[in-house]
Amino acid sequence: MRYHQIIVVGGGLAGLRAAIEAKMQGLDVAILSRVHPVRSHSVAAQGGVNASLANVPEGKEDSPERHAFDTTKGSDYLADQDAVFAMTEDAPIRVIEMEHWGCPFSRTPEGKIAQRPFGGAGFPRTCYAADKTGHALLHTMYERTVSYDIPVYEEWVVLSLIRDADRCRGVVAMNLQTGDIDAILADAVVFGTGGSGRVFGRSTNNIISSGSGMAVAYLAGVPLKDLEFVQFHPTSLFGNNVLISEAARGDGGYLRNAKGERFMEKYAPKAMELAPRDITARSIQTEINEGRGFPGGYVHLDLTHLGAKRILERLPAIRDIAIHFAGVDCIEKPIPIQPGQHYFMGGIDVDKDAASILPGFYAAGECSCVSVHGANRLGGNSLLETIVFGARAGKAAARYLAGLQGGTGNTPEGRKLADETLERTVLQINRIRRAEGPEDPSDIREKMRSTMIEQIGIFRKQDQMEDALVKVKELQDRYTRIGLRYHGLKYNLDLLTNYELGLQLMLAEIIAKGAIARTESRGSHFRTDFKERDDANWLKHTMARYTPDGPEMSYKPVTITKFQPEARRY
Ligand SMILES: Cc1cc2nc3c(=O)[nH]c(=O)nc-3n(C[C@H](O)[C@H](O)[C@H](O)COP(=O)(O)OP(=O)(O)OC[C@H]3O[C@@H](n4cnc5c(N)ncnc54)[C@H](O)[C@@H]3O)c2cc1C
């Protein structure tokens, strides 16, 4: 049986940053990741990462407090403000640290890190490396991991947490190359397992953003928070939903309907195309729904007025994506776009040190809900969250280890517990691996995704959502009778994706129940039958706890320190 002081699950930015921090504190830490770290979704991030560096003349007045205000207002006041301040105050430190570690940021003429305007931000605050910021950050972070000689269990998937009544003691994971399932004891576990975008259709996320990390934590008794808040990005390519970064609008792109009108002036006359994502996505969808879109359901993102030089310098990847995936050169023609599922504001409930209610278990990045994004995340705050709370998770885990009473998990008692969890998990996985039922899991997956995007999407309504919940329950029932096409051990992706499908159906149920219960509109959760925000009743976080009969829902207060809720106008 293996043992490490700390196991970090996830090779994206949050996981790698947590592992580096633990290693810097002198601990034995290992990373475990379903894919090679640089294939994590973080690599696909385009637009940038926020920090109030005040590097450009238009942003001279910027400060962590102003960043905190924009973030809180953007969150529709659901963010916990102590956590928001922790993030915005750490932001300049973490971004400059990435610069010192070698991240090739774009530069101002004076050689400082360049900053571009982003939606919902009062100042140009988004630091970027052209439109490949995630690529630049993740490769820098991975090089750092290599230089620290941190071992990586590559292409291993965590299936369950090992825990007793008092604390987390490790993970049970499957080696995809062999199909072997093993227990890894650890004194602390950090999850940086990313988002759950693929529960929805029309997602900008990579196919591995399955949400299995959230579900594994949930099944081990750690509550999930605010799962009904799902971000729909305004601009993904029509038809295949490859993301077109907000940087395109930050750099001056226009949104136009089929009549050629810049329709954002109706919805956000001051901020225009740089209104926050929830408002912009709804505006686009309204234009489409009311017949002012193009046939099939899209509008145009027009960059032609920016000129070839600016596009080639600042948006080269956007141009490549539009050429290869839409057959459009954006120097000459507008890009057809539609909103797409993009980000989970909710996730594993943790505090500002990334700690959950289960001692020894931490989560950071998109899988977690601190909550800094509340009901709507601002662009550029997610990459930031990964490096800020990744580092905080590593620190907090190290502190926890230093104070651990009762020694390490690598004891006969710990090993016995691990054996039991391993045995249970193997039984469960083998049941799925050998499944020969009549139901086709890919059909169940497609129905889950289309139900979620169509009935619990940008616009939501009671009867639609209730119907979606009934469908999800039916799919859960059909799932008990699935059949797999491949029953082997090695690289059984049929097993992995269908194991995950069961978990995703569980998340879908939580999302539906949270959204049905929340009879208000706030941030990304917009109900056509309850159009107003209702602070008197709903200024609170939704908590979902696992029970064998389905999620048990409860609520938790929002931490408000400085900014009193007010109406959001842009
Ligand atoms: C196309 C796109 C563009 C974006 N652009 C921006 C942007 O410009 N600015 C911004 O702030 N945000 C952006 N975002 C959001 C941001 O990139 C992500 O939220 C963030 O990178 C997530 O990082 P992470 O470390 O939490 O997870 P990820 O990078 O998603 O990594 C998750 C890791 O967990 C591992 N994993 C998952 N489950 C398991 C399991 N069960 N067992 C083992 N390993 C597991 C995976 O292998 C992977 O290594 C963008 C997102 C997308 C999809």
Coordinates of C-alpha atoms and ligand atoms in Angstrom, one line a residue:
M1 CA 0.0 0.0 0.0
R2 CA 1.3 3.5 -0.9
Y3 CA 1.6 6.4 1.5
H4 CA 2.3 10.1 1.1
Q5 CA 1.9 12.9 3.6
I6 CA -0.2 14.8 1.1
I7 CA -1.9 13.6 -2.0
V8 CA -3.1 16.3 -4.5
V9 CA -5.7 15.1 -6.9
G10 CA -5.6 17.1 -10.2
G11 CA -2.8 18.3 -12.4
G12 CA -4.5 21.6 -13.4
L13 CA -3.4 25.0 -12.1
A14 CA -5.0 24.6 -8.6
G15 CA -3.6 21.1 -8.0
L16 CA -0.1 21.9 -9.2
R17 CA 0.0 25.1 -7.1
A18 CA -1.1 23.3 -4.0
A19 CA 1.5 20.6 -4.5
I20 CA 4.3 23.1 -5.1
E21 CA 3.3 24.9 -1.8
A22 CA 3.3 21.6 0.2
K23 CA 6.7 20.7 -1.3
M24 CA 8.1 24.2 -0.5
Q25 CA 7.2 23.4 3.1
G26 CA 9.3 20.3 3.0
L27 CA 6.5 17.7 2.8
D28 CA 6.3 14.4 0.9
V29 CA 3.6 15.3 -1.6
A30 CA 2.5 13.5 -4.8
I31 CA 0.1 14.5 -7.5
L32 CA -2.5 12.2 -9.0
S33 CA -4.1 13.1 -12.2
R34 CA -6.5 11.6 -14.7
V35 CA -4.5 13.1 -17.6
H36 CA -1.0 14.4 -18.0
P37 CA -1.0 17.7 -16.1
V38 CA -0.6 19.9 -19.1
R39 CA -3.7 18.4 -20.7
S40 CA -5.8 19.7 -17.9
H41 CA -8.6 22.2 -18.9
S42 CA -6.5 25.1 -17.4
V43 CA -4.4 24.9 -20.5
A44 CA -7.4 26.0 -22.6
A45 CA -7.9 29.3 -20.8
Q46 CA -7.5 32.1 -23.1
G47 CA -8.3 35.6 -21.9
G48 CA -6.3 36.2 -18.7
V49 CA -6.0 36.4 -15.0
N50 CA -7.0 39.3 -12.8
A51 CA -4.9 41.2 -10.3
S52 CA -5.0 44.9 -9.4
L53 CA -1.4 45.6 -10.6
A54 CA -2.3 49.1 -11.9
N55 CA 0.2 48.6 -14.7
V56 CA -1.7 50.5 -17.5
P57 CA -2.5 54.2 -17.4
E58 CA -6.3 53.6 -17.4
G59 CA -6.0 51.3 -14.4
K60 CA -3.7 53.5 -12.2
E61 CA -6.4 53.8 -9.5
D62 CA -7.0 50.1 -9.2
S63 CA -6.6 48.4 -5.8
P64 CA -7.5 45.0 -4.2
E65 CA -10.5 46.7 -2.7
R66 CA -11.8 47.8 -6.0
H67 CA -11.2 44.3 -7.4
A68 CA -13.1 43.0 -4.4
F69 CA -16.0 45.4 -5.1
D70 CA -16.3 44.4 -8.7
T71 CA -16.1 40.7 -7.8
T72 CA -18.8 41.1 -5.2
K73 CA -21.1 43.1 -7.4
G74 CA -20.5 40.6 -10.2
S75 CA -21.4 37.8 -7.9
D76 CA -24.8 39.4 -7.3
Y77 CA -23.8 39.7 -3.7
L78 CA -23.7 36.0 -3.1
A79 CA -19.9 35.8 -2.7
D80 CA -18.4 35.6 0.8
Q81 CA -16.6 38.9 1.1
D82 CA -13.9 37.7 3.5
A83 CA -12.9 35.1 0.9
V84 CA -13.2 37.7 -1.9
F85 CA -10.8 40.1 -0.1
A86 CA -8.4 37.1 0.6
M87 CA -8.3 36.5 -3.2
T88 CA -7.9 40.1 -4.4
E89 CA -5.2 40.8 -1.8
D90 CA -3.3 37.7 -2.7
A91 CA -3.8 38.4 -6.4
P92 CA -0.8 40.7 -7.2
I93 CA 1.5 38.4 -5.1
R94 CA 0.5 35.3 -7.0
V95 CA 0.5 36.8 -10.5
I96 CA 4.0 38.3 -9.9
E97 CA 5.2 35.0 -8.6
M98 CA 4.1 33.4 -11.8
E99 CA 6.0 36.1 -13.7
H100 CA 9.1 35.3 -11.6
W101 CA 8.7 31.6 -12.3
G102 CA 8.8 32.4 -16.0
C103 CA 5.3 32.9 -17.3
P104 CA 5.6 34.8 -20.6
F105 CA 3.0 37.5 -20.0
S106 CA 2.3 40.1 -22.7
R107 CA 4.0 43.4 -21.9
T108 CA 3.3 47.1 -21.8
P109 CA 5.7 49.4 -23.7
E110 CA 7.6 49.9 -20.4
G111 CA 8.0 46.1 -20.0
K112 CA 5.4 45.6 -17.2
I113 CA 2.7 42.9 -17.3
A114 CA 0.0 44.2 -19.8
Q115 CA -3.6 44.3 -18.6
R116 CA -6.8 44.3 -20.7
P117 CA -10.3 45.3 -19.8
F118 CA -12.7 42.4 -19.0
G119 CA -16.4 42.2 -18.3
G120 CA -17.8 43.6 -15.1
A121 CA -14.4 45.1 -14.1
G122 CA -14.0 48.8 -13.4
F123 CA -10.4 48.9 -14.7
P124 CA -8.2 47.0 -17.1
R125 CA -7.1 44.4 -14.6
T126 CA -6.7 41.2 -16.6
C127 CA -3.1 40.1 -17.1
Y128 CA -2.6 38.0 -20.2
A129 CA -0.3 36.1 -22.5
A130 CA -1.9 37.0 -25.8
D131 CA -5.0 34.8 -25.8
K132 CA -3.2 31.7 -24.6
T133 CA -2.9 32.7 -20.9
G134 CA -3.9 29.3 -19.5
H135 CA -1.3 27.6 -21.7
A136 CA 1.4 30.0 -20.5
L137 CA 0.5 29.6 -16.8
L138 CA 0.0 25.8 -16.8
H139 CA 3.3 25.1 -18.6
T140 CA 5.1 27.5 -16.2
M141 CA 3.5 25.8 -13.3
Y142 CA 4.3 22.3 -14.6
E143 CA 8.0 23.2 -15.1
R144 CA 8.0 24.3 -11.5
T145 CA 6.5 20.9 -10.4
V146 CA 9.2 19.1 -12.4
S147 CA 12.0 21.2 -10.9
Y148 CA 10.7 20.3 -7.4
D149 CA 10.7 16.7 -8.4
I150 CA 7.2 16.1 -7.3
P151 CA 6.0 12.6 -8.3
V152 CA 2.9 12.4 -10.5
Y153 CA 0.6 9.4 -10.7
E154 CA -0.3 10.1 -14.3
E155 CA -3.5 8.7 -15.7
W156 CA -4.8 7.6 -12.4
V157 CA -8.4 8.4 -11.4
V158 CA -9.6 8.8 -7.9
L159 CA -12.7 6.8 -7.2
S160 CA -13.3 7.3 -3.4
L161 CA -12.0 9.0 -0.3
I162 CA -10.7 7.0 2.6
R163 CA -12.1 8.5 5.8
D164 CA -13.1 7.6 9.3
A165 CA -15.3 9.6 11.6
D166 CA -12.6 12.1 12.4
R167 CA -10.6 12.8 9.3
C168 CA -9.6 12.1 5.7
R169 CA -6.9 9.4 5.4
G170 CA -6.3 9.1 1.6
V171 CA -7.8 8.0 -1.6
V172 CA -8.7 4.9 -3.6
A173 CA -7.7 5.3 -7.3
M174 CA -7.5 3.4 -10.5
N175 CA -4.5 3.2 -12.7
L176 CA -6.0 3.6 -16.2
Q177 CA -3.1 1.9 -17.9
T178 CA -3.6 -1.4 -16.1
G179 CA -7.0 -1.1 -14.6
D180 CA -5.6 -1.8 -11.1
I181 CA -7.3 -0.2 -8.2
D182 CA -5.2 0.7 -5.2
A183 CA -5.4 2.6 -2.0
I184 CA -3.1 5.5 -1.3
L185 CA -2.9 6.6 2.3
A186 CA -2.3 10.2 3.0
D187 CA -2.5 12.5 6.0
A188 CA -4.1 15.2 3.9
V189 CA -5.8 15.2 0.5
V190 CA -6.3 18.2 -1.7
F191 CA -8.7 18.1 -4.6
G192 CA -8.1 20.4 -7.6
T193 CA -10.3 18.3 -9.9
G194 CA -11.8 21.1 -12.0
G195 CA -15.4 21.7 -13.1
S196 CA -18.4 19.7 -14.0
G197 CA -19.2 21.3 -17.4
R198 CA -19.9 18.1 -19.2
V199 CA -23.1 17.5 -17.1
F200 CA -24.5 20.0 -19.6
G201 CA -24.8 20.0 -23.4
R202 CA -23.3 22.9 -25.4
S203 CA -20.3 23.1 -23.0
T204 CA -17.0 25.0 -23.7
N205 CA -15.2 22.5 -21.4
N206 CA -12.9 19.7 -22.4
I207 CA -14.4 16.2 -22.2
I208 CA -12.7 15.3 -19.0
S209 CA -14.5 18.1 -17.0
S210 CA -16.9 15.5 -15.7
G211 CA -17.3 16.6 -12.1
S212 CA -16.2 13.3 -10.7
G213 CA -14.1 15.1 -8.0
M214 CA -17.1 17.0 -6.7
A215 CA -19.1 13.8 -6.6
V216 CA -16.4 11.7 -4.9
A217 CA -16.2 14.4 -2.1
Y218 CA -20.0 14.5 -1.9
L219 CA -20.3 10.7 -1.5
A220 CA -17.7 10.9 1.3
G221 CA -20.0 13.3 3.2
V222 CA -18.5 16.7 2.3
P223 CA -21.4 19.0 1.3
L224 CA -21.5 20.7 -2.1
K225 CA -22.5 24.4 -2.2
D226 CA -24.4 26.5 -4.7
L227 CA -24.4 24.0 -7.5
E228 CA -27.4 25.6 -9.2
F229 CA -25.2 28.5 -10.2
V230 CA -23.8 27.6 -13.6
Q231 CA -22.1 30.1 -15.9
F232 CA -23.1 30.4 -19.5
H233 CA -20.4 32.1 -21.5
P234 CA -21.8 34.6 -24.0
T235 CA -19.5 33.7 -26.8
S236 CA -18.9 30.1 -27.9
L237 CA -18.7 29.1 -31.6
F238 CA -22.1 28.4 -33.0
G239 CA -22.5 24.6 -33.5
N240 CA -19.6 23.2 -31.6
N241 CA -19.2 25.6 -28.6
V242 CA -15.5 26.1 -28.7
L243 CA -14.9 29.1 -26.5
I244 CA -14.2 32.5 -28.0
S245 CA -12.6 34.4 -25.2
E246 CA -14.0 37.5 -23.5
A247 CA -10.7 39.0 -24.5
A248 CA -12.2 39.5 -28.0
R249 CA -14.7 41.9 -26.5
G250 CA -12.1 43.2 -24.0
D251 CA -10.0 44.2 -27.0
G252 CA -13.0 46.0 -28.6
G253 CA -15.1 43.4 -30.3
Y254 CA -18.8 44.2 -31.0
L255 CA -21.9 42.0 -30.7
R256 CA -24.4 42.4 -33.5
N257 CA -27.7 40.8 -34.2
A258 CA -29.0 39.8 -37.6
K259 CA -30.1 43.4 -38.3
G260 CA -26.5 44.5 -37.7
E261 CA -27.4 46.3 -34.4
R262 CA -25.1 46.5 -31.4
F263 CA -27.9 45.3 -29.3
M264 CA -26.0 45.5 -25.9
E265 CA -27.0 49.2 -25.8
K266 CA -30.5 48.0 -24.9
Y267 CA -29.3 45.8 -22.0
A268 CA -26.2 47.4 -20.6
P269 CA -25.9 50.9 -22.0
K270 CA -22.7 51.8 -20.1
A271 CA -20.8 48.6 -20.1
M272 CA -22.1 47.4 -23.5
E273 CA -20.2 44.3 -24.6
L274 CA -18.3 44.3 -21.3
A275 CA -21.2 43.7 -19.1
P276 CA -20.8 40.7 -16.9
R277 CA -21.3 37.3 -18.4
D278 CA -24.7 36.5 -17.0
I279 CA -26.2 39.7 -18.4
T280 CA -24.4 39.4 -21.8
A281 CA -25.4 35.7 -22.3
R282 CA -29.1 36.5 -21.5
S283 CA -29.0 39.5 -23.8
I284 CA -27.7 37.4 -26.7
Q285 CA -30.2 34.6 -26.0
T286 CA -33.0 37.1 -25.8
E287 CA -32.1 38.5 -29.3
I288 CA -32.0 34.9 -30.6
N289 CA -35.3 34.0 -28.9
E290 CA -37.1 37.1 -30.1
G291 CA -36.1 36.5 -33.8
R292 CA -33.3 39.0 -34.2
G293 CA -30.6 36.3 -34.4
F294 CA -29.5 34.4 -37.5
P295 CA -31.3 31.2 -38.6
G296 CA -30.4 28.3 -36.4
G297 CA -29.8 30.5 -33.4
Y298 CA -26.7 32.7 -33.3
V299 CA -25.5 36.3 -33.4
H300 CA -22.2 37.8 -34.6
L301 CA -19.1 38.7 -32.8
D302 CA -17.6 41.3 -35.0
L303 CA -13.8 42.0 -34.8
T304 CA -13.3 43.3 -38.3
H305 CA -12.9 46.9 -37.2
L306 CA -10.0 46.0 -35.0
G307 CA -7.7 45.5 -37.9
A308 CA -5.3 42.7 -38.8
K309 CA -2.4 44.0 -36.7
R310 CA -4.2 44.1 -33.4
I311 CA -5.9 40.7 -34.0
L312 CA -2.7 39.0 -35.0
E313 CA -0.9 40.4 -32.0
R314 CA -3.5 40.0 -29.2
L315 CA -6.0 37.5 -30.4
P316 CA -4.1 35.0 -32.6
A317 CA -5.6 31.9 -31.1
I318 CA -9.2 33.3 -31.5
R319 CA -8.4 33.8 -35.2
D320 CA -7.0 30.2 -35.5
I321 CA -10.1 28.8 -33.7
A322 CA -12.5 30.7 -35.9
I323 CA -10.7 29.6 -39.1
H324 CA -10.4 26.0 -38.1
F325 CA -13.7 25.4 -36.4
A326 CA -16.1 27.9 -38.1
G327 CA -14.3 28.5 -41.4
V328 CA -14.3 32.2 -40.7
D329 CA -11.2 34.6 -40.8
C330 CA -12.2 37.1 -38.2
I331 CA -10.0 39.8 -39.8
E332 CA -12.5 39.8 -42.6
K333 CA -15.7 38.5 -41.3
P334 CA -17.7 38.3 -38.1
I335 CA -17.7 35.1 -36.0
P336 CA -21.0 33.3 -35.5
I337 CA -21.5 32.8 -31.7
Q338 CA -24.0 31.5 -29.2
P339 CA -23.9 31.2 -25.4
G340 CA -22.4 27.9 -24.0
Q341 CA -22.1 26.3 -20.6
H342 CA -18.8 27.4 -19.3
Y343 CA -18.1 27.3 -15.5
F344 CA -19.4 26.0 -12.2
M345 CA -19.6 28.7 -9.5
G346 CA -20.6 26.0 -7.0
G347 CA -18.6 23.1 -5.8
I348 CA -17.1 21.5 -2.8
D349 CA -17.9 23.7 0.3
V350 CA -14.6 25.1 1.6
D351 CA -13.4 28.1 3.6
K352 CA -10.9 30.7 2.5
D353 CA -8.0 28.3 3.5
A354 CA -9.5 25.7 1.1
A355 CA -10.5 23.6 4.2
S356 CA -13.7 21.5 4.1
I357 CA -15.7 20.3 7.1
L358 CA -13.8 17.0 6.9
P359 CA -10.4 17.5 8.6
G360 CA -7.5 16.7 6.3
F361 CA -9.6 17.3 3.1
Y362 CA -9.1 20.4 1.1
A363 CA -10.3 21.6 -2.3
A364 CA -9.2 24.5 -4.6
G365 CA -10.0 25.7 -8.1
E366 CA -13.1 25.1 -10.1
C367 CA -14.1 22.0 -8.1
S368 CA -14.4 24.1 -4.9
C369 CA -16.8 26.8 -3.8
V370 CA -15.1 29.2 -1.4
S371 CA -17.3 31.2 -2.4
V372 CA -15.6 34.0 -4.3
H373 CA -17.8 34.0 -7.4
G374 CA -21.2 33.8 -5.7
A375 CA -23.9 33.7 -8.3
N376 CA -21.8 34.9 -11.3
R377 CA -18.0 34.7 -11.9
L378 CA -16.2 37.6 -13.5
G379 CA -13.9 36.6 -16.4
G380 CA -10.2 36.3 -15.2
N381 CA -11.2 35.5 -11.7
S382 CA -11.0 31.7 -12.1
L383 CA -7.4 31.4 -13.2
L384 CA -6.8 33.7 -10.2
E385 CA -8.7 31.5 -7.9
T386 CA -6.6 28.5 -8.9
I387 CA -3.3 30.0 -8.0
V388 CA -4.5 31.9 -4.9
F389 CA -6.5 29.0 -3.3
G390 CA -4.1 26.3 -4.6
A391 CA -1.3 28.0 -2.6
R392 CA -3.6 28.5 0.4
A393 CA -4.6 24.8 0.3
G394 CA -1.0 23.7 0.3
K395 CA -0.3 26.0 3.2
A396 CA -3.3 24.9 5.2
A397 CA -2.6 21.2 4.6
A398 CA 0.9 21.7 5.9
R399 CA -0.3 23.5 9.0
Y400 CA -2.8 20.7 9.6
L401 CA -0.1 18.1 9.3
A402 CA 2.1 20.0 11.8
G403 CA -0.7 19.9 14.4
L404 CA -2.0 16.4 13.7
Q405 CA -2.8 14.5 16.8
G406 CA -2.5 10.8 16.7
G407 CA 0.3 10.4 14.2
T408 CA 0.1 9.7 10.5
G409 CA -2.5 7.7 8.6
N410 CA 0.2 5.1 7.8
T411 CA -0.7 2.9 10.8
P412 CA -2.2 -0.6 11.0
E413 CA -5.5 1.1 11.7
G414 CA -5.2 3.4 8.7
R415 CA -4.3 0.5 6.5
K416 CA -7.3 -1.5 7.7
L417 CA -9.6 1.4 6.9
A418 CA -7.9 1.7 3.5
D419 CA -8.4 -2.0 2.8
E420 CA -12.1 -1.8 3.6
T421 CA -12.6 1.3 1.3
L422 CA -10.6 -0.4 -1.4
E423 CA -12.7 -3.6 -1.2
R424 CA -15.9 -1.6 -1.4
T425 CA -14.7 0.5 -4.3
V426 CA -13.5 -2.6 -6.3
L427 CA -16.8 -4.3 -5.9
Q428 CA -18.6 -1.2 -7.1
I429 CA -16.3 -0.7 -10.1
N430 CA -16.4 -4.3 -11.1
R431 CA -20.2 -4.2 -11.1
I432 CA -20.1 -1.4 -13.7
R433 CA -17.2 -3.0 -15.6
R434 CA -19.2 -6.3 -16.0
A435 CA -22.5 -4.6 -16.7
E436 CA -24.4 -6.2 -19.6
G437 CA -27.8 -4.6 -19.3
P438 CA -29.9 -3.4 -22.2
E439 CA -29.6 0.4 -21.7
D440 CA -27.1 2.3 -23.8
P441 CA -25.2 4.7 -21.5
S442 CA -24.3 7.1 -24.3
D443 CA -28.0 7.7 -24.9
I444 CA -28.5 8.4 -21.2
R445 CA -25.6 10.8 -21.3
E446 CA -26.9 12.7 -24.3
K447 CA -30.4 13.0 -22.7
M448 CA -28.9 14.2 -19.5
R449 CA -26.9 16.9 -21.3
S450 CA -29.7 18.1 -23.5
T451 CA -32.2 18.1 -20.6
M452 CA -29.9 20.2 -18.5
I453 CA -29.0 22.8 -21.1
E454 CA -32.5 23.1 -22.5
Q455 CA -34.5 23.0 -19.2
I456 CA -32.0 24.3 -16.6
G457 CA -30.1 26.6 -18.8
I458 CA -29.9 30.4 -19.2
F459 CA -33.6 30.9 -18.7
R460 CA -35.3 28.8 -16.0
K461 CA -38.9 28.2 -15.0
Q462 CA -40.6 26.0 -12.4
D463 CA -42.5 23.5 -14.6
Q464 CA -39.6 23.1 -17.0
M465 CA -37.2 22.4 -14.2
E466 CA -39.6 20.0 -12.5
D467 CA -39.9 18.1 -15.7
A468 CA -36.1 18.1 -16.0
L469 CA -35.9 16.6 -12.5
V470 CA -38.3 13.9 -13.4
K471 CA -36.2 13.1 -16.5
V472 CA -33.0 13.0 -14.5
K473 CA -34.6 10.5 -12.1
E474 CA -35.7 8.4 -15.0
L475 CA -32.2 8.5 -16.4
Q476 CA -30.9 7.4 -13.0
D477 CA -33.2 4.5 -13.1
R478 CA -32.2 3.5 -16.6
Y479 CA -28.5 3.8 -15.5
T480 CA -29.0 0.9 -13.2
R481 CA -29.5 -1.3 -16.3
I482 CA -26.6 -0.1 -18.5
G483 CA -24.4 -2.4 -20.6
L484 CA -20.8 -1.7 -21.4
R485 CA -19.2 -2.6 -24.7
Y486 CA -15.7 -3.2 -23.3
H487 CA -15.2 -5.2 -20.1
G488 CA -11.4 -5.4 -20.1
L489 CA -9.0 -3.9 -17.6
K490 CA -6.6 -1.9 -19.6
Y491 CA -7.5 1.7 -20.6
N492 CA -11.1 1.0 -20.2
L493 CA -12.5 4.4 -21.0
D494 CA -15.9 2.8 -21.5
L495 CA -15.7 1.9 -17.8
L496 CA -14.4 5.3 -16.7
T497 CA -16.9 7.5 -18.6
N498 CA -19.8 5.3 -17.6
Y499 CA -18.8 5.2 -13.9
E500 CA -18.7 9.0 -14.1
L501 CA -22.1 9.1 -15.8
G502 CA -23.6 7.8 -12.6
L503 CA -21.9 10.5 -10.6
Q504 CA -23.0 13.2 -13.1
L505 CA -26.6 12.1 -12.8
M506 CA -26.2 12.7 -9.1
L507 CA -24.9 16.2 -9.7
A508 CA -27.7 16.9 -12.2
E509 CA -30.2 16.1 -9.5
I510 CA -28.5 18.5 -7.0
I511 CA -28.4 21.3 -9.6
A512 CA -32.1 20.7 -10.4
K513 CA -33.2 20.6 -6.8
G514 CA -31.3 23.7 -5.9
A515 CA -32.6 25.6 -8.9
I516 CA -36.2 24.6 -8.3
A517 CA -36.1 25.6 -4.7
R518 CA -34.5 29.0 -5.3
T519 CA -37.5 31.1 -6.2
E520 CA -35.6 34.3 -7.3
S521 CA -33.2 35.4 -10.0
R522 CA -29.6 36.0 -9.0
G523 CA -26.6 36.1 -11.3
S524 CA -26.5 33.1 -13.6
H525 CA -29.7 31.7 -12.0
F526 CA -32.4 33.5 -14.0
R527 CA -36.0 32.5 -13.6
T528 CA -38.6 33.9 -15.9
D529 CA -41.2 33.2 -13.2
F530 CA -39.3 35.0 -10.5
K531 CA -37.4 37.7 -12.2
E532 CA -36.2 39.7 -9.2
R533 CA -33.4 39.1 -6.7
D534 CA -34.9 38.4 -3.3
D535 CA -32.4 39.2 -0.6
A536 CA -34.9 38.9 2.2
N537 CA -35.4 35.1 1.5
W538 CA -32.5 34.0 -0.7
L539 CA -29.3 35.8 0.3
K540 CA -27.9 32.5 1.3
H541 CA -25.8 29.6 0.0
T542 CA -27.5 26.3 -1.0
M543 CA -25.9 23.2 0.7
A544 CA -26.4 19.7 -0.5
R545 CA -25.4 16.7 1.6
Y546 CA -25.4 13.1 0.4
T547 CA -28.0 10.7 1.7
P548 CA -28.8 7.3 0.1
D549 CA -32.2 8.7 -0.7
G550 CA -30.9 11.7 -2.6
P551 CA -29.5 15.1 -1.6
E552 CA -30.5 16.7 1.6
M553 CA -30.7 20.5 1.0
S554 CA -30.0 23.2 3.6
Y555 CA -28.8 26.8 3.6
K556 CA -26.0 28.8 5.0
P557 CA -25.5 32.5 5.5
V558 CA -23.4 34.7 3.2
T559 CA -20.5 36.6 4.8
I560 CA -21.0 40.3 4.2
T561 CA -18.2 42.5 5.5
K562 CA -17.9 45.7 3.5
F563 CA -20.3 45.9 0.6
Q564 CA -24.0 46.0 1.3
P565 CA -26.1 44.4 -1.4
E566 CA -27.5 46.9 -3.9
A567 CA -29.1 46.7 -7.4
R568 CA -26.7 45.7 -10.1
R569 CA -26.5 48.2 -13.0
Y570 CA -23.9 48.3 -15.8
Ligands
LIG1 C1 -12.1 27.2 -22.8 C2 -12.0 27.9 -21.5 C3 -11.3 29.1 -21.4 C4 -11.2 29.7 -20.1 N1 -10.6 30.9 -20.0 C5 -10.4 31.5 -18.8 C6 -9.7 32.7 -18.7 O1 -9.2 33.3 -19.6 N2 -9.6 33.2 -17.4 C7 -10.1 32.6 -16.3 O2 -9.9 33.1 -15.2 N3 -10.7 31.4 -16.4 C8 -10.9 30.8 -17.6 N4 -11.5 29.6 -17.7 C9 -11.8 28.9 -16.5 C10 -10.6 28.3 -15.9 O3 -9.7 28.0 -16.9 C11 -10.8 27.0 -15.1 O4 -11.9 27.2 -14.2 C12 -9.6 26.6 -14.3 O5 -8.4 26.6 -15.2 C13 -9.8 25.3 -13.6 O6 -8.5 24.9 -13.1 P1 -8.5 23.7 -12.0 O7 -7.0 23.6 -11.7 O8 -9.5 23.9 -11.0 O9 -9.0 22.4 -12.9 P2 -8.5 21.8 -14.3 O10 -7.5 22.6 -15.0 O11 -9.8 21.5 -15.0 O12 -7.8 20.5 -13.9 C14 -8.5 19.4 -13.3 C15 -7.6 18.3 -13.0 O13 -8.2 17.3 -12.2 C16 -7.9 16.0 -12.8 N5 -9.0 15.2 -12.3 C17 -10.3 15.4 -12.4 N6 -11.1 14.5 -11.8 C18 -10.2 13.6 -11.4 C19 -10.3 12.3 -10.7 N7 -11.5 11.8 -10.4 N8 -9.1 11.6 -10.5 C20 -7.9 12.1 -10.8 N9 -7.8 13.3 -11.4 C21 -8.9 14.0 -11.7 C22 -7.7 16.2 -14.2 O14 -6.9 15.2 -14.7 C23 -7.1 17.6 -14.3 O15 -5.7 17.4 -14.2 C24 -11.7 29.0 -19.0 C25 -12.3 27.8 -19.1 C26 -12.4 27.2 -20.3 C27 -13.2 25.9 -20.4

